[in-house]
mmCIF file with all atom_site columns, C-alpha atoms in Angstrom:
data_model
loop_
_atom_site.group_PDB
_atom_site.id
_atom_site.type_symbol
_atom_site.label_atom_id
_atom_site.label_alt_id
_atom_site.label_comp_id
_atom_site.label_asym_id
_atom_site.label_entity_id
_atom_site.label_seq_id
_atom_site.pdbx_PDB_ins_code
_atom_site.Cartn_x
_atom_site.Cartn_y
_atom_site.Cartn_z
_atom_site.occupancy
_atom_site.B_iso_or_equiv
_atom_site.pdbx_formal_charge
_atom_site.auth_seq_id
_atom_site.auth_comp_id
_atom_site.auth_asym_id
_atom_site.auth_atom_id
_atom_site.pdbx_PDB_model_num
ATOM 1   C CA . UNK A 1 1   ? -20.689 -11.524 1.746   1.00 0.00 ? 936  UNK A CA 1
ATOM 2   C CA . UNK A 1 2   ? -20.385 -9.117  4.666   1.00 0.00 ? 937  UNK A CA 1
ATOM 3   C CA . UNK A 1 3   ? -20.336 -5.301  4.569   1.00 0.00 ? 938  UNK A CA 1
ATOM 4   C CA . UNK A 1 4   ? -16.720 -4.398  4.192   1.00 0.00 ? 939  UNK A CA 1
ATOM 5   C CA . UNK A 1 5   ? -17.247 -0.592  4.332   1.00 0.00 ? 940  UNK A CA 1
ATOM 6   C CA . UNK A 1 6   ? -15.566 -0.112  7.713   1.00 0.00 ? 941  UNK A CA 1
ATOM 7   C CA . UNK A 1 7   ? -12.571 -2.325  6.888   1.00 0.00 ? 942  UNK A CA 1
ATOM 8   C CA . UNK A 1 8   ? -12.155 -0.427  3.529   1.00 0.00 ? 943  UNK A CA 1
ATOM 9   C CA . UNK A 1 9   ? -12.032 2.793   5.464   1.00 0.00 ? 944  UNK A CA 1
ATOM 10  C CA . UNK A 1 10  ? -9.421  1.422   7.769   1.00 0.00 ? 945  UNK A CA 1
ATOM 11  C CA . UNK A 1 11  ? -7.481  0.113   4.864   1.00 0.00 ? 946  UNK A CA 1
ATOM 12  C CA . UNK A 1 12  ? -7.566  3.524   3.119   1.00 0.00 ? 947  UNK A CA 1
ATOM 13  C CA . UNK A 1 13  ? -6.338  5.259   6.370   1.00 0.00 ? 948  UNK A CA 1
ATOM 14  C CA . UNK A 1 14  ? -3.423  2.788   6.666   1.00 0.00 ? 949  UNK A CA 1
ATOM 15  C CA . UNK A 1 15  ? -2.536  2.996   3.070   1.00 0.00 ? 950  UNK A CA 1
ATOM 16  C CA . UNK A 1 16  ? -2.635  6.879   3.107   1.00 0.00 ? 951  UNK A CA 1
ATOM 17  C CA . UNK A 1 17  ? -0.454  6.919   6.208   1.00 0.00 ? 952  UNK A CA 1
ATOM 18  C CA . UNK A 1 18  ? 2.057   4.543   4.537   1.00 0.00 ? 953  UNK A CA 1
ATOM 19  C CA . UNK A 1 19  ? 2.271   6.784   1.484   1.00 0.00 ? 954  UNK A CA 1
ATOM 20  C CA . UNK A 1 20  ? 2.632   9.968   3.551   1.00 0.00 ? 955  UNK A CA 1
ATOM 21  C CA . UNK A 1 21  ? 5.412   8.341   5.708   1.00 0.00 ? 956  UNK A CA 1
ATOM 22  C CA . UNK A 1 22  ? 7.071   7.131   2.557   1.00 0.00 ? 957  UNK A CA 1
ATOM 23  C CA . UNK A 1 23  ? 7.007   10.629  1.059   1.00 0.00 ? 958  UNK A CA 1
ATOM 24  C CA . UNK A 1 24  ? 8.595   12.069  4.296   1.00 0.00 ? 959  UNK A CA 1
ATOM 25  C CA . UNK A 1 25  ? 11.384  9.475   4.203   1.00 0.00 ? 960  UNK A CA 1
ATOM 26  C CA . UNK A 1 26  ? 10.152  7.563   7.351   1.00 0.00 ? 961  UNK A CA 1
ATOM 27  C CA . UNK A 1 27  ? 10.828  4.035   6.120   1.00 0.00 ? 962  UNK A CA 1
ATOM 28  C CA . UNK A 1 28  ? 10.027  2.430   9.474   1.00 0.00 ? 963  UNK A CA 1
ATOM 29  C CA . UNK A 1 29  ? 6.625   4.008   9.724   1.00 0.00 ? 964  UNK A CA 1
ATOM 30  C CA . UNK A 1 30  ? 5.793   3.515   5.953   1.00 0.00 ? 965  UNK A CA 1
ATOM 31  C CA . UNK A 1 31  ? 6.719   -0.082  6.327   1.00 0.00 ? 966  UNK A CA 1
ATOM 32  C CA . UNK A 1 32  ? 4.449   -0.607  9.353   1.00 0.00 ? 967  UNK A CA 1
ATOM 33  C CA . UNK A 1 33  ? 1.516   0.969   7.665   1.00 0.00 ? 968  UNK A CA 1
ATOM 34  C CA . UNK A 1 34  ? 2.035   -0.926  4.324   1.00 0.00 ? 969  UNK A CA 1
ATOM 35  C CA . UNK A 1 35  ? 1.987   -4.216  6.386   1.00 0.00 ? 970  UNK A CA 1
ATOM 36  C CA . UNK A 1 36  ? -1.151  -3.048  8.125   1.00 0.00 ? 971  UNK A CA 1
ATOM 37  C CA . UNK A 1 37  ? -2.844  -2.164  4.810   1.00 0.00 ? 972  UNK A CA 1
ATOM 38  C CA . UNK A 1 38  ? -1.794  -5.529  3.413   1.00 0.00 ? 973  UNK A CA 1
ATOM 39  C CA . UNK A 1 39  ? -3.168  -7.405  6.365   1.00 0.00 ? 974  UNK A CA 1
ATOM 40  C CA . UNK A 1 40  ? -6.535  -5.567  6.055   1.00 0.00 ? 975  UNK A CA 1
ATOM 41  C CA . UNK A 1 41  ? -6.739  -6.285  2.361   1.00 0.00 ? 976  UNK A CA 1
ATOM 42  C CA . UNK A 1 42  ? -5.903  -9.924  2.963   1.00 0.00 ? 977  UNK A CA 1
ATOM 43  C CA . UNK A 1 43  ? -8.908  -10.106 5.395   1.00 0.00 ? 978  UNK A CA 1
ATOM 44  C CA . UNK A 1 44  ? -11.081 -8.360  2.877   1.00 0.00 ? 979  UNK A CA 1
ATOM 45  C CA . UNK A 1 45  ? -10.079 -10.993 0.354   1.00 0.00 ? 980  UNK A CA 1
ATOM 46  C CA . UNK A 1 46  ? -11.089 -13.773 2.675   1.00 0.00 ? 981  UNK A CA 1
ATOM 47  C CA . UNK A 1 47  ? -14.521 -12.254 2.962   1.00 0.00 ? 982  UNK A CA 1
ATOM 48  C CA . UNK A 1 48  ? -15.025 -11.674 -0.701  1.00 0.00 ? 983  UNK A CA 1
ATOM 49  C CA . UNK A 1 49  ? -16.291 -13.781 -3.547  1.00 0.00 ? 984  UNK A CA 1
ATOM 50  C CA . UNK A 1 50  ? -14.388 -14.410 -6.705  1.00 0.00 ? 985  UNK A CA 1
ATOM 51  C CA . UNK A 1 51  ? -13.070 -12.589 -8.736  1.00 0.00 ? 986  UNK A CA 1
ATOM 52  C CA . UNK A 1 52  ? -12.829 -9.851  -6.115  1.00 0.00 ? 987  UNK A CA 1
ATOM 53  C CA . UNK A 1 53  ? -11.226 -12.217 -3.613  1.00 0.00 ? 988  UNK A CA 1
ATOM 54  C CA . UNK A 1 54  ? -8.399  -12.998 -6.001  1.00 0.00 ? 989  UNK A CA 1
ATOM 55  C CA . UNK A 1 55  ? -7.776  -9.306  -6.865  1.00 0.00 ? 990  UNK A CA 1
ATOM 56  C CA . UNK A 1 56  ? -7.715  -8.287  -3.283  1.00 0.00 ? 991  UNK A CA 1
ATOM 57  C CA . UNK A 1 57  ? -5.363  -11.157 -2.385  1.00 0.00 ? 992  UNK A CA 1
ATOM 58  C CA . UNK A 1 58  ? -3.008  -10.007 -5.139  1.00 0.00 ? 993  UNK A CA 1
ATOM 59  C CA . UNK A 1 59  ? -3.076  -6.465  -3.886  1.00 0.00 ? 994  UNK A CA 1
ATOM 60  C CA . UNK A 1 60  ? -2.290  -7.622  -0.376  1.00 0.00 ? 995  UNK A CA 1
ATOM 61  C CA . UNK A 1 61  ? 0.717   -9.565  -1.779  1.00 0.00 ? 996  UNK A CA 1
ATOM 62  C CA . UNK A 1 62  ? 1.907   -6.413  -3.592  1.00 0.00 ? 997  UNK A CA 1
ATOM 63  C CA . UNK A 1 63  ? 1.654   -4.307  -0.500  1.00 0.00 ? 998  UNK A CA 1
ATOM 64  C CA . UNK A 1 64  ? 3.647   -6.875  1.544   1.00 0.00 ? 999  UNK A CA 1
ATOM 65  C CA . UNK A 1 65  ? 6.215   -6.946  -1.266  1.00 0.00 ? 1000 UNK A CA 1
ATOM 66  C CA . UNK A 1 66  ? 6.520   -3.102  -1.136  1.00 0.00 ? 1001 UNK A CA 1
ATOM 67  C CA . UNK A 1 67  ? 6.838   -3.211  2.665   1.00 0.00 ? 1002 UNK A CA 1
ATOM 68  C CA . UNK A 1 68  ? 9.502   -5.968  2.501   1.00 0.00 ? 1003 UNK A CA 1
ATOM 69  C CA . UNK A 1 69  ? 11.587  -4.040  0.015   1.00 0.00 ? 1004 UNK A CA 1
ATOM 70  C CA . UNK A 1 70  ? 11.259  -0.477  1.146   1.00 0.00 ? 1005 UNK A CA 1
ATOM 71  C CA . UNK A 1 71  ? 14.657  0.970   1.820   1.00 0.00 ? 1006 UNK A CA 1
ATOM 72  C CA . UNK A 1 72  ? 16.161  4.348   2.429   1.00 0.00 ? 1007 UNK A CA 1
ATOM 73  C CA . UNK A 1 73  ? 19.143  5.424   0.332   1.00 0.00 ? 1008 UNK A CA 1
ATOM 74  C CA . UNK A 1 74  ? 21.269  8.405   0.198   1.00 0.00 ? 1009 UNK A CA 1
ATOM 75  C CA . UNK A 1 75  ? 20.823  10.660  -2.842  1.00 0.00 ? 1010 UNK A CA 1
ATOM 76  C CA . UNK A 1 76  ? 23.597  10.129  -5.243  1.00 0.00 ? 1011 UNK A CA 1
ATOM 77  C CA . UNK A 1 77  ? 23.907  13.880  -6.208  1.00 0.00 ? 1012 UNK A CA 1
ATOM 78  C CA . UNK A 1 78  ? 22.731  17.276  -5.010  1.00 0.00 ? 1013 UNK A CA 1
ATOM 79  C CA . UNK A 1 79  ? 20.895  17.683  -8.242  1.00 0.00 ? 1014 UNK A CA 1
ATOM 80  C CA . UNK A 1 80  ? 17.806  15.996  -6.893  1.00 0.00 ? 1015 UNK A CA 1
ATOM 81  C CA . UNK A 1 81  ? 17.713  16.622  -3.170  1.00 0.00 ? 1016 UNK A CA 1
ATOM 82  C CA . UNK A 1 82  ? 14.647  16.086  -1.114  1.00 0.00 ? 1017 UNK A CA 1
ATOM 83  C CA . UNK A 1 83  ? 13.746  17.799  2.147   1.00 0.00 ? 1018 UNK A CA 1
ATOM 84  C CA . UNK A 1 84  ? 15.461  15.027  4.164   1.00 0.00 ? 1019 UNK A CA 1
ATOM 85  C CA . UNK A 1 85  ? 18.397  14.499  1.742   1.00 0.00 ? 1020 UNK A CA 1
ATOM 86  C CA . UNK A 1 86  ? 17.148  10.964  1.185   1.00 0.00 ? 1021 UNK A CA 1
ATOM 87  C CA . UNK A 1 87  ? 14.873  9.212   -1.293  1.00 0.00 ? 1022 UNK A CA 1
ATOM 88  C CA . UNK A 1 88  ? 12.894  5.973   -1.094  1.00 0.00 ? 1023 UNK A CA 1
ATOM 89  C CA . UNK A 1 89  ? 12.845  3.078   -3.472  1.00 0.00 ? 1024 UNK A CA 1
ATOM 90  C CA . UNK A 1 90  ? 11.132  -0.181  -3.639  1.00 0.00 ? 1025 UNK A CA 1
ATOM 91  C CA . UNK A 1 91  ? 12.600  -3.243  -5.406  1.00 0.00 ? 1026 UNK A CA 1
ATOM 92  C CA . UNK A 1 92  ? 10.518  -2.408  -8.512  1.00 0.00 ? 1027 UNK A CA 1
ATOM 93  C CA . UNK A 1 93  ? 10.782  1.427   -8.777  1.00 0.00 ? 1028 UNK A CA 1
ATOM 94  C CA . UNK A 1 94  ? 9.079   1.471   -12.214 1.00 0.00 ? 1029 UNK A CA 1
ATOM 95  C CA . UNK A 1 95  ? 5.971   -0.303  -10.876 1.00 0.00 ? 1030 UNK A CA 1
ATOM 96  C CA . UNK A 1 96  ? 3.301   2.250   -10.125 1.00 0.00 ? 1031 UNK A CA 1
ATOM 97  C CA . UNK A 1 97  ? 0.529   1.357   -7.771  1.00 0.00 ? 1032 UNK A CA 1
ATOM 98  C CA . UNK A 1 98  ? -2.296  3.859   -7.508  1.00 0.00 ? 1033 UNK A CA 1
ATOM 99  C CA . UNK A 1 99  ? -5.241  3.908   -5.192  1.00 0.00 ? 1034 UNK A CA 1
ATOM 100 C CA . UNK A 1 100 ? -7.394  2.546   -8.045  1.00 0.00 ? 1035 UNK A CA 1
ATOM 101 C CA . UNK A 1 101 ? -4.981  -0.458  -8.317  1.00 0.00 ? 1036 UNK A CA 1
ATOM 102 C CA . UNK A 1 102 ? -5.449  -1.156  -4.644  1.00 0.00 ? 1037 UNK A CA 1
ATOM 103 C CA . UNK A 1 103 ? -9.214  -0.928  -4.492  1.00 0.00 ? 1038 UNK A CA 1
ATOM 104 C CA . UNK A 1 104 ? -9.818  -1.593  -8.170  1.00 0.00 ? 1039 UNK A CA 1
ATOM 105 C CA . UNK A 1 105 ? -13.411 -2.444  -8.520  1.00 0.00 ? 1040 UNK A CA 1
ATOM 106 C CA . UNK A 1 106 ? -16.496 -0.278  -8.658  1.00 0.00 ? 1041 UNK A CA 1
ATOM 107 C CA . UNK A 1 107 ? -18.254 -2.559  -6.124  1.00 0.00 ? 1042 UNK A CA 1
ATOM 108 C CA . UNK A 1 108 ? -15.450 -1.921  -3.631  1.00 0.00 ? 1043 UNK A CA 1
ATOM 109 C CA . UNK A 1 109 ? -15.419 1.879   -4.361  1.00 0.00 ? 1044 UNK A CA 1
ATOM 110 C CA . UNK A 1 110 ? -19.126 2.194   -3.688  1.00 0.00 ? 1045 UNK A CA 1
ATOM 111 C CA . UNK A 1 111 ? -18.925 0.344   -0.338  1.00 0.00 ? 1046 UNK A CA 1
#
């Protein structure tokens, strides 16, 4: 197994940029960075041993799913306006993915 510390750092950077762009309502940029994070996680999965490999592959699939289904929609009312007047949703808005879900394992966190 190779040292994945550098790739984990690059993943974190792409993921953080995706989340920030998503929060600002920049769907195009968020989508690009979610895809980048997914690709990096897929590479990490290829270079990992089970069960970490399977967990990372699943996280890569989730990130691609989020990127594929990220859309901008107009706010239905003025009761919940955002700075841009838009809000973002994914196909599964109730599914919460945290940074711990993405990285997940102590071995990966210590790298």
